[in-house]
CSV table of C-alpha atoms in Angstrom, one decimal:
chain,number,residue,atom,x,y,z
G,1,MET,CA,-33.2,122.7,17.4
G,2,THR,CA,-35.8,122.6,14.7
G,3,THR,CA,-38.9,120.4,14.4
G,4,THR,CA,-40.1,118.5,11.3
G,5,THR,CA,-43.6,117.5,10.5
G,6,VAL,CA,-43.8,113.7,10.4
G,7,SER,CA,-47.6,113.5,9.6
G,8,ASP,CA,-50.6,115.8,9.5
G,9,THR,CA,-54.0,114.1,9.5
G,10,GLU,CA,-57.5,115.3,9.8
G,11,VAL,CA,-59.6,112.6,11.4
G,12,ALA,CA,-63.2,112.8,10.3
G,13,ALA,CA,-66.1,112.9,12.7
G,14,ARG,CA,-66.8,109.5,14.2
G,15,ALA,CA,-63.6,108.0,12.7
G,16,PRO,CA,-60.7,106.0,14.2
G,17,TYR,CA,-56.9,106.8,13.9
G,18,SER,CA,-53.7,105.2,14.9
G,19,THR,CA,-50.0,105.8,14.6
G,20,VAL,CA,-46.7,104.9,16.2
G,21,LEU,CA,-44.8,107.7,17.9
G,22,ARG,CA,-41.1,107.3,18.1
G,23,ARG,CA,-39.4,108.4,21.3
G,24,GLY,CA,-39.1,112.1,21.4
G,25,GLU,CA,-41.8,112.8,18.8
G,26,THR,CA,-44.8,114.9,19.7
G,27,LEU,CA,-48.4,114.4,18.9
G,28,ALA,CA,-50.7,117.5,18.8
G,29,ILE,CA,-54.4,116.8,19.1
G,30,ILE,CA,-56.4,119.8,17.8
G,31,ASP,CA,-60.1,120.3,18.5
G,32,LEU,CA,-61.1,121.9,15.2
G,33,GLY,CA,-64.8,122.5,15.9
G,34,GLY,CA,-64.7,122.7,19.7
G,35,ASN,CA,-66.4,120.5,22.2
G,36,GLN,CA,-65.3,117.2,20.6
G,37,ALA,CA,-64.3,114.3,22.8
G,38,VAL,CA,-61.3,112.3,21.6
G,39,ASP,CA,-61.1,108.8,23.1
G,40,PHE,CA,-57.5,107.6,23.4
G,41,LEU,CA,-55.4,104.5,24.2
G,42,CYS,CA,-51.7,104.0,24.1
G,43,TYR,CA,-49.3,101.1,24.3
G,44,ASP,CA,-45.6,100.4,24.4
G,45,ALA,CA,-45.0,99.8,20.7
G,46,ALA,CA,-42.3,97.1,21.5
G,47,ASP,CA,-44.6,95.2,23.9
G,48,THR,CA,-48.3,96.1,23.8
G,49,ALA,CA,-48.9,94.1,27.0
G,50,LYS,CA,-47.5,97.3,28.6
G,51,ARG,CA,-50.2,99.8,28.1
G,52,TYR,CA,-51.8,102.9,29.6
G,53,SER,CA,-53.1,102.4,33.1
G,54,ALA,CA,-55.7,104.9,34.4
G,55,ALA,CA,-55.1,103.7,37.9
G,56,ALA,CA,-51.3,104.1,37.8
G,57,THR,CA,-51.5,107.5,36.1
G,58,ILE,CA,-54.1,108.8,38.6
G,59,ALA,CA,-52.2,107.5,41.6
G,60,ALA,CA,-48.8,108.9,40.4
G,61,GLN,CA,-50.2,112.4,39.9
G,62,ARG,CA,-52.9,112.3,42.7
G,63,ASN,CA,-55.4,113.8,40.3
G,64,ILE,CA,-58.1,112.3,38.1
G,65,PHE,CA,-57.8,115.1,35.5
G,66,LEU,CA,-55.0,115.5,32.9
G,67,THR,CA,-53.3,118.7,31.9
G,68,THR,CA,-49.8,120.1,31.3
G,69,GLY,CA,-47.2,118.0,33.1
G,70,SER,CA,-49.4,114.9,33.4
G,71,VAL,CA,-47.6,111.7,32.6
G,72,LEU,CA,-49.5,108.7,31.1
G,73,ARG,CA,-48.1,105.6,32.7
G,74,THR,CA,-48.2,101.8,32.3
G,75,GLY,CA,-49.4,99.5,35.0
G,76,GLU,CA,-45.8,99.1,36.0
G,77,GLY,CA,-45.5,102.9,36.4
G,78,ALA,CA,-43.3,103.4,33.3
G,79,PRO,CA,-43.9,106.7,31.4
G,80,LEU,CA,-45.5,106.4,27.9
G,81,LEU,CA,-46.4,110.0,27.1
G,82,THR,CA,-46.1,113.4,28.8
G,83,VAL,CA,-48.5,116.3,28.3
G,84,VAL,CA,-46.1,119.1,27.3
G,85,GLU,CA,-48.7,121.7,26.3
G,86,ASP,CA,-52.5,122.1,26.9
G,87,THR,CA,-54.6,125.0,26.0
G,88,CYS,CA,-57.9,123.4,27.2
G,89,GLY,CA,-56.8,122.8,30.8
G,90,ARG,CA,-58.6,119.6,31.8
G,91,HIS,CA,-59.2,116.2,30.3
G,92,ASP,CA,-61.0,113.1,31.6
G,93,THR,CA,-59.6,109.7,32.8
G,94,ILE,CA,-62.7,108.0,34.3
G,95,GLY,CA,-65.6,108.5,31.8
G,96,GLY,CA,-64.7,105.5,29.7
G,97,ALA,CA,-65.5,104.8,26.0
G,98,CYS,CA,-69.0,104.5,24.6
G,99,SER,CA,-70.1,101.2,23.3
G,100,LYS,CA,-73.2,99.7,21.7
G,101,GLU,CA,-73.9,98.0,25.1
G,102,SER,CA,-73.5,101.2,27.2
G,103,ASN,CA,-75.5,103.2,24.6
G,104,SER,CA,-78.5,100.8,24.8
G,105,LEU,CA,-78.3,100.7,28.6
G,106,ARG,CA,-78.2,104.5,29.1
G,107,TYR,CA,-80.2,105.7,26.1
G,108,GLY,CA,-82.5,102.9,25.0
G,109,GLN,CA,-82.4,99.9,22.7
G,110,HIS,CA,-83.0,102.0,19.7
G,111,THR,CA,-79.4,103.4,20.1
G,112,ARG,CA,-77.7,99.9,20.1
G,113,TYR,CA,-76.9,100.1,16.4
G,114,GLN,CA,-75.3,103.5,16.5
G,115,HIS,CA,-71.5,103.6,15.9
G,116,ALA,CA,-69.4,103.8,19.1
G,117,CYS,CA,-65.9,104.2,20.4
G,118,VAL,CA,-65.3,100.6,21.3
G,119,GLU,CA,-66.0,99.6,17.7
G,120,ASN,CA,-63.5,102.2,16.5
G,121,PHE,CA,-60.9,100.9,18.9
G,122,LEU,CA,-61.5,97.3,17.8
G,123,THR,CA,-61.4,98.1,14.1
G,124,GLU,CA,-58.2,100.2,14.4
G,125,GLY,CA,-56.5,98.0,17.0
G,126,ALA,CA,-56.9,94.9,14.7
G,127,LYS,CA,-54.4,96.6,12.3
G,128,TRP,CA,-51.8,96.2,15.1
G,129,GLY,CA,-52.8,92.7,16.3
G,130,LEU,CA,-54.9,94.0,19.2
G,131,GLY,CA,-58.3,92.6,20.2
G,132,LYS,CA,-61.0,93.2,22.8
G,133,ARG,CA,-58.8,91.9,25.7
G,134,ASP,CA,-56.3,94.7,24.9
G,135,LEU,CA,-58.9,97.5,25.5
G,136,VAL,CA,-58.5,99.2,28.9
G,137,SER,CA,-59.9,102.3,30.6
G,138,ASN,CA,-59.1,105.2,28.2
G,139,VAL,CA,-58.3,108.9,28.3
G,140,ASN,CA,-61.0,111.2,26.9
G,141,TRP,CA,-59.3,114.4,25.7
G,142,TYR,CA,-61.5,117.4,25.9
G,143,MET,CA,-64.4,115.6,27.7
G,144,ASN,CA,-65.8,117.3,30.7
G,145,VAL,CA,-66.6,114.8,33.5
G,146,PRO,CA,-66.9,116.8,36.8
G,147,VAL,CA,-67.0,114.9,40.1
G,148,GLU,CA,-69.2,116.3,42.9
G,149,GLN,CA,-68.4,116.1,46.6
G,150,ASP,CA,-70.7,113.1,47.1
G,151,GLY,CA,-68.8,111.2,44.4
G,152,THR,CA,-71.4,111.5,41.6
G,153,LEU,CA,-70.2,112.3,38.2
G,154,GLY,CA,-71.7,113.2,34.8
G,155,ILE,CA,-70.8,114.0,31.3
G,156,VAL,CA,-71.6,117.6,30.7
G,157,ASP,CA,-70.9,120.4,28.2
G,158,GLY,CA,-67.3,120.6,27.3
G,159,ILE,CA,-64.9,123.4,28.2
G,160,SER,CA,-63.0,123.2,24.9
G,161,ALA,CA,-63.3,125.6,21.9
G,162,PRO,CA,-62.3,125.6,18.3
G,163,GLY,CA,-58.5,125.5,17.8
G,164,LEU,CA,-57.6,124.3,21.3
G,165,GLU,CA,-54.9,121.6,21.5
G,166,VAL,CA,-53.1,119.2,23.7
G,167,LYS,CA,-49.5,118.1,22.9
G,168,LEU,CA,-48.0,114.8,24.0
G,169,ARG,CA,-44.3,113.8,24.0
G,170,ALA,CA,-43.5,110.1,23.6
G,171,GLU,CA,-41.1,108.9,26.3
G,172,THR,CA,-40.6,105.6,24.4
G,173,ASP,CA,-41.9,104.2,21.1
G,174,VAL,CA,-45.7,104.4,21.6
G,175,LEU,CA,-48.6,102.9,19.7
G,176,VAL,CA,-51.6,105.4,19.8
G,177,LEU,CA,-55.2,104.4,19.1
G,178,VAL,CA,-57.9,107.1,18.8
G,179,SER,CA,-61.6,107.1,18.4
G,180,ASN,CA,-62.9,110.5,17.4
G,181,CYS,CA,-66.0,110.0,19.5
G,182,PRO,CA,-69.3,109.4,17.5
G,183,GLN,CA,-71.5,109.8,20.6
G,184,ILE,CA,-74.7,111.9,19.9
G,185,ASN,CA,-76.7,111.0,23.0
G,186,ASN,CA,-74.9,113.1,25.6
G,187,PRO,CA,-73.2,116.5,25.5
G,188,CYS,CA,-69.6,115.3,25.2
G,189,ASN,CA,-69.6,116.2,21.5
G,190,GLY,CA,-72.2,118.9,21.7
G,191,PHE,CA,-74.5,116.3,20.1
G,192,ASP,CA,-72.7,117.0,16.8
G,193,PRO,CA,-69.4,115.1,16.3
G,194,THR,CA,-66.8,117.1,14.4
G,195,PRO,CA,-63.3,116.4,12.9
G,196,VAL,CA,-60.0,116.7,14.8
G,197,ARG,CA,-56.5,117.2,13.6
G,198,MET,CA,-53.5,115.0,14.5
G,199,ILE,CA,-50.0,116.5,13.9
G,200,VAL,CA,-46.9,114.4,14.6
G,201,THR,CA,-43.6,116.3,14.8
G,202,GLY,CA,-40.1,115.3,15.5
G,203,GLY,CA,-37.0,117.1,16.7
G,204,GLY,CA,-34.0,117.6,14.3
G,205,GLU,CA,-30.8,119.5,14.1
């Protein structure tokens, strides 16, 4: 079995990205500069009402963090994507996506006009007929959100490094939406957003 490269895209710092993965194809998300959060949503390409559910995914694996072997599931429990390789080791499911509203609440009104992940999701999602009601709790690849024994959590320095990657295999045809996080007010991007690379490969004889 050989693999063929379907697409190879460098996503600029702060930029959105989307693609449809066909069943059996693999998406590699490569952290080029290190310590870059990659906000991520996914949907059944044939019926976008079936989309990633953080609650169903967490409940099925009994773990709030994602790594090799984790399966991203819909609210109905159907598998969308499986993590088949992971050289980072831990990814966030509960930190959410930054928005103009959350920025202004957390960091002050002067940040309200800064670009944010929700705006990236809305811009890119519109290309596929998706709107604000289609945005749900997202995955944050490479973001470090530890949870303390008392339940408190925080966004802290990442554990990623240049060249680390996570690979996802599509279990059905899947629409992927990405925001290469533009956040500069907390450590999720080391206060300096950098590009990431998206490589889609497919199996062939």
